[in-house]
Amino acid sequence: MKLGVLALQGAVSEHLDVLNDLGVEGLAVRYAEELEDLDGLILPGGESTTLEKLMRRFGLDVALRQALERGMACWGTCAGMILLSQEIANAINGQTGLGHLPVKVVRNCFGRQVDSCETPLEIKGLQGEAFPAVFIRAPGVSDILDPQIEVLAHHQDMIVAVRYGRVLATSFHPELTGDHRLHKFFIEQVVGCKLVER
Ligand code: GLN
């Protein structure tokens, strides 16, 4: 199995560390060619506007759209969710995202950096106790644009986790808490690879 983490900006090493903890070798992806034989890619949290500019500069936007159309599994966390979304309610000038996930997303919808919080979240498909979800200038989904979108979690009055076939998107930062259940869910349920128990 070959998994990548888009490594242009944001919480890259944290995701790579979780993959390593799970016995999976993760690749820090910077170039379009590196997408070619990936089984799955994580788009990390960071700043979606900066990420989009860097993706364009490196030609990764076009390559990523093609990889998504080919059916590469992908998980966008926080800014990564914004990048994947079809509509961005409060996009800055020129920000379009990749347009792959049929939802409308609202950036920074739970407030500013100082409003960051960790909250227990019930997530459909995860066993056991509530997931410790860290929200940092997090987006939320306000509208579902395709009936095939599966809603996995809500926070306040927004949708904060969705699945769309081989695409997963979460508003919060699952790489910051030491709880690896969502990474396991992505690998086993979305990518479709069995993890070896360690
Ligand atoms: N607010 C950021 C954005 O619009 C996302 C924040 C994050 O990824 N933690 O891109």
Short mmCIF file of C-alpha atoms and ligand atoms in Angstrom, two decimals:
data_model
loop_
_atom_site.label_atom_id
_atom_site.label_comp_id
_atom_site.label_asym_id
_atom_site.label_seq_id
_atom_site.Cartn_x
_atom_site.Cartn_y
_atom_site.Cartn_z
CA MET A 1 0.00 0.00 0.00
CA LYS A 2 1.29 3.46 -0.87
CA LEU A 3 -0.24 6.44 0.89
CA GLY A 4 0.76 10.05 0.46
CA VAL A 5 0.33 13.27 2.39
CA LEU A 6 0.25 16.47 0.33
CA ALA A 7 3.36 18.22 1.62
CA LEU A 8 3.12 21.82 0.48
CA GLN A 9 2.07 23.45 3.76
CA GLY A 10 0.25 22.62 6.99
CA ALA A 11 0.04 19.59 9.30
CA VAL A 12 2.11 17.23 7.13
CA SER A 13 4.52 15.58 9.57
CA GLU A 14 1.72 14.89 12.07
CA HIS A 15 -0.18 12.78 9.51
CA LEU A 16 3.04 11.03 8.44
CA ASP A 17 3.74 10.21 12.10
CA VAL A 18 0.29 8.61 12.52
CA LEU A 19 0.79 6.54 9.35
CA ASN A 20 4.16 5.45 10.70
CA ASP A 21 2.55 4.48 14.04
CA LEU A 22 0.12 2.32 12.06
CA GLY A 23 2.97 0.61 10.20
CA VAL A 24 2.22 2.34 6.90
CA GLU A 25 4.91 4.12 4.94
CA GLY A 26 3.66 7.55 3.95
CA LEU A 27 5.11 9.63 1.17
CA ALA A 28 5.40 13.43 1.45
CA VAL A 29 3.92 14.43 -1.91
CA ARG A 30 5.23 17.57 -3.61
CA TYR A 31 5.25 16.71 -7.32
CA ALA A 32 2.52 15.65 -9.76
CA GLU A 33 4.38 12.45 -10.78
CA GLU A 34 4.25 11.25 -7.18
CA LEU A 35 0.46 10.92 -7.41
CA GLU A 36 0.63 8.33 -10.17
CA ASP A 37 0.80 5.11 -8.19
CA LEU A 38 -0.67 6.18 -4.87
CA ASP A 39 -3.47 4.13 -3.27
CA GLY A 40 -4.59 7.14 -1.27
CA LEU A 41 -3.71 10.72 -0.40
CA ILE A 42 -4.31 12.86 2.69
CA LEU A 43 -4.81 16.60 2.16
CA PRO A 44 -3.80 18.08 5.51
CA GLY A 45 -5.09 21.07 7.43
CA GLY A 46 -3.29 24.35 6.93
CA GLU A 47 -4.47 27.34 4.95
CA SER A 48 -6.60 26.45 1.94
CA THR A 49 -5.82 29.66 0.03
CA THR A 50 -2.05 29.14 0.37
CA LEU A 51 -2.36 25.43 -0.41
CA GLU A 52 -4.31 26.20 -3.57
CA LYS A 53 -1.74 28.75 -4.76
CA LEU A 54 1.11 26.30 -4.15
CA MET A 55 -0.79 23.45 -5.83
CA ARG A 56 -1.19 25.59 -8.94
CA ARG A 57 2.46 26.62 -8.92
CA PHE A 58 3.57 22.98 -8.83
CA GLY A 59 0.96 21.78 -11.36
CA LEU A 60 -0.57 19.63 -8.68
CA ASP A 61 -4.11 20.97 -9.07
CA VAL A 62 -4.55 19.45 -12.54
CA ALA A 63 -2.79 16.20 -11.58
CA LEU A 64 -4.86 15.92 -8.42
CA ARG A 65 -8.15 16.43 -10.27
CA GLN A 66 -7.12 13.68 -12.68
CA ALA A 67 -6.11 11.34 -9.85
CA LEU A 68 -9.47 11.93 -8.12
CA GLU A 69 -11.31 11.24 -11.36
CA ARG A 70 -9.33 7.99 -11.71
CA GLY A 71 -10.72 7.01 -8.30
CA MET A 72 -7.69 7.55 -6.06
CA ALA A 73 -8.84 7.49 -2.44
CA CYS A 74 -8.49 10.85 -0.73
CA TRP A 75 -9.07 12.32 2.73
CA GLY A 76 -9.23 16.07 3.23
CA THR A 77 -8.88 17.32 6.79
CA CYS A 78 -9.83 20.91 7.61
CA ALA A 79 -8.23 23.04 4.84
CA GLY A 80 -8.09 19.76 2.88
CA MET A 81 -11.89 19.53 3.12
CA ILE A 82 -12.14 23.04 1.68
CA LEU A 83 -9.81 22.12 -1.20
CA LEU A 84 -11.98 19.15 -2.14
CA SER A 85 -15.34 20.93 -2.00
CA GLN A 86 -17.39 21.88 -5.02
CA GLU A 87 -18.57 25.20 -3.54
CA ILE A 88 -16.78 27.46 -1.07
CA ALA A 89 -19.26 29.93 0.43
CA ASN A 90 -16.71 32.52 1.51
CA ALA A 91 -13.84 31.85 -0.88
CA ILE A 92 -11.29 34.61 -1.36
CA ASN A 93 -10.84 36.07 -4.84
CA GLY A 94 -9.77 33.37 -7.28
CA GLN A 95 -10.13 30.49 -4.81
CA THR A 96 -11.95 27.66 -6.55
CA GLY A 97 -10.77 24.47 -4.87
CA LEU A 98 -10.64 21.18 -6.75
CA GLY A 99 -14.42 20.99 -7.09
CA HIS A 100 -14.56 17.23 -6.53
CA LEU A 101 -16.74 16.80 -3.45
CA PRO A 102 -20.38 17.81 -4.00
CA VAL A 103 -20.87 19.89 -0.87
CA LYS A 104 -20.93 23.58 -0.04
CA VAL A 105 -18.40 24.46 2.63
CA VAL A 106 -18.15 27.55 4.83
CA ARG A 107 -14.59 28.52 5.84
CA ASN A 108 -13.81 29.47 9.44
CA CYS A 109 -17.39 28.75 10.43
CA PHE A 110 -16.64 27.95 14.11
CA GLY A 111 -14.75 31.18 14.72
CA ARG A 112 -11.17 32.36 14.81
CA GLN A 113 -7.90 30.85 16.06
CA VAL A 114 -8.75 31.87 19.65
CA ASP A 115 -12.01 29.91 19.40
CA SER A 116 -10.10 26.65 18.74
CA CYS A 117 -11.43 23.77 20.81
CA GLU A 118 -11.37 20.03 21.37
CA THR A 119 -14.78 18.42 21.61
CA PRO A 120 -16.03 14.80 21.79
CA LEU A 121 -17.74 13.87 18.53
CA GLU A 122 -19.92 10.91 17.60
CA ILE A 123 -18.76 9.74 14.17
CA LYS A 124 -20.75 7.21 12.17
CA GLY A 125 -18.62 4.14 11.46
CA LEU A 126 -16.24 4.56 14.42
CA GLN A 127 -16.55 2.08 17.29
CA GLY A 128 -16.12 2.99 20.94
CA GLU A 129 -16.14 6.32 22.72
CA ALA A 130 -16.67 9.71 21.09
CA PHE A 131 -13.76 10.96 18.98
CA PRO A 132 -11.70 13.87 20.36
CA ALA A 133 -12.12 16.37 17.53
CA VAL A 134 -9.83 19.41 17.41
CA PHE A 135 -11.35 22.38 15.59
CA ILE A 136 -8.91 25.12 14.48
CA ARG A 137 -10.47 27.82 12.26
CA ALA A 138 -12.41 24.88 10.93
CA PRO A 139 -14.78 24.76 7.99
CA GLY A 140 -18.26 23.24 8.10
CA VAL A 141 -20.51 21.81 5.42
CA SER A 142 -23.74 23.78 5.06
CA ASP A 143 -25.22 22.03 2.00
CA ILE A 144 -25.11 18.59 0.48
CA LEU A 145 -25.17 18.78 -3.32
CA ASP A 146 -25.48 15.08 -4.14
CA PRO A 147 -27.61 12.39 -2.47
CA GLN A 148 -24.63 10.01 -2.54
CA ILE A 149 -22.89 12.07 0.14
CA GLU A 150 -22.96 10.18 3.42
CA VAL A 151 -23.02 12.42 6.51
CA LEU A 152 -20.81 10.99 9.27
CA ALA A 153 -20.84 13.71 11.95
CA HIS A 154 -22.37 17.01 13.05
CA HIS A 155 -21.01 19.75 15.29
CA GLN A 156 -23.30 22.55 16.41
CA ASP A 157 -25.54 23.08 13.37
CA MET A 158 -22.96 22.11 10.73
CA ILE A 159 -21.91 18.86 9.07
CA VAL A 160 -18.28 18.14 9.94
CA ALA A 161 -17.54 14.72 8.41
CA VAL A 162 -18.72 13.26 5.11
CA ARG A 163 -17.92 10.37 2.87
CA TYR A 164 -18.43 10.28 -0.88
CA GLY A 165 -17.33 6.90 -2.17
CA ARG A 166 -13.53 6.93 -2.09
CA VAL A 167 -13.40 10.45 -0.64
CA LEU A 168 -13.51 11.31 3.05
CA ALA A 169 -13.61 14.87 4.40
CA THR A 170 -13.46 16.05 7.99
CA SER A 171 -13.54 19.61 9.36
CA PHE A 172 -11.26 18.94 12.30
CA HIS A 173 -7.68 17.75 12.91
CA PRO A 174 -7.63 14.00 13.69
CA GLU A 175 -3.81 13.88 13.53
CA LEU A 176 -3.33 15.94 16.70
CA THR A 177 -4.88 13.79 19.42
CA GLY A 178 -3.20 10.37 19.44
CA ASP A 179 -6.52 8.72 18.54
CA HIS A 180 -5.79 6.85 15.28
CA ARG A 181 -9.30 5.49 14.62
CA LEU A 182 -10.07 7.85 11.75
CA HIS A 183 -6.76 7.11 10.02
CA LYS A 184 -7.58 3.39 10.40
CA PHE A 185 -11.08 4.04 9.04
CA PHE A 186 -9.63 5.85 6.02
CA ILE A 187 -7.11 3.08 5.29
CA GLU A 188 -9.41 0.11 5.87
CA GLN A 189 -12.81 1.40 4.76
CA VAL A 190 -12.03 4.07 2.16
CA VAL A 191 -8.69 2.98 0.64
CA GLY A 192 -9.64 -0.66 1.26
CA CYS A 193 -6.37 -2.06 2.65
CA LYS A 194 -6.12 -4.27 5.72
CA LEU A 195 -3.82 -3.02 8.47
CA VAL A 196 -1.63 -5.58 10.17
CA GLU A 197 -2.33 -5.69 13.94
CA ARG A 198 0.73 -4.55 15.94
N1 GLN B 1 -9.32 28.35 7.98
C1 GLN B 1 -8.38 27.63 7.19
C2 GLN B 1 -8.67 27.80 5.71
O1 GLN B 1 -9.54 28.46 5.30
C3 GLN B 1 -8.38 26.16 7.53
C4 GLN B 1 -7.82 25.96 8.91
C5 GLN B 1 -7.22 24.61 9.17
O2 GLN B 1 -6.92 23.83 8.27
N2 GLN B 1 -7.01 24.33 10.44
O3 GLN B 1 -7.96 27.22 4.94
#
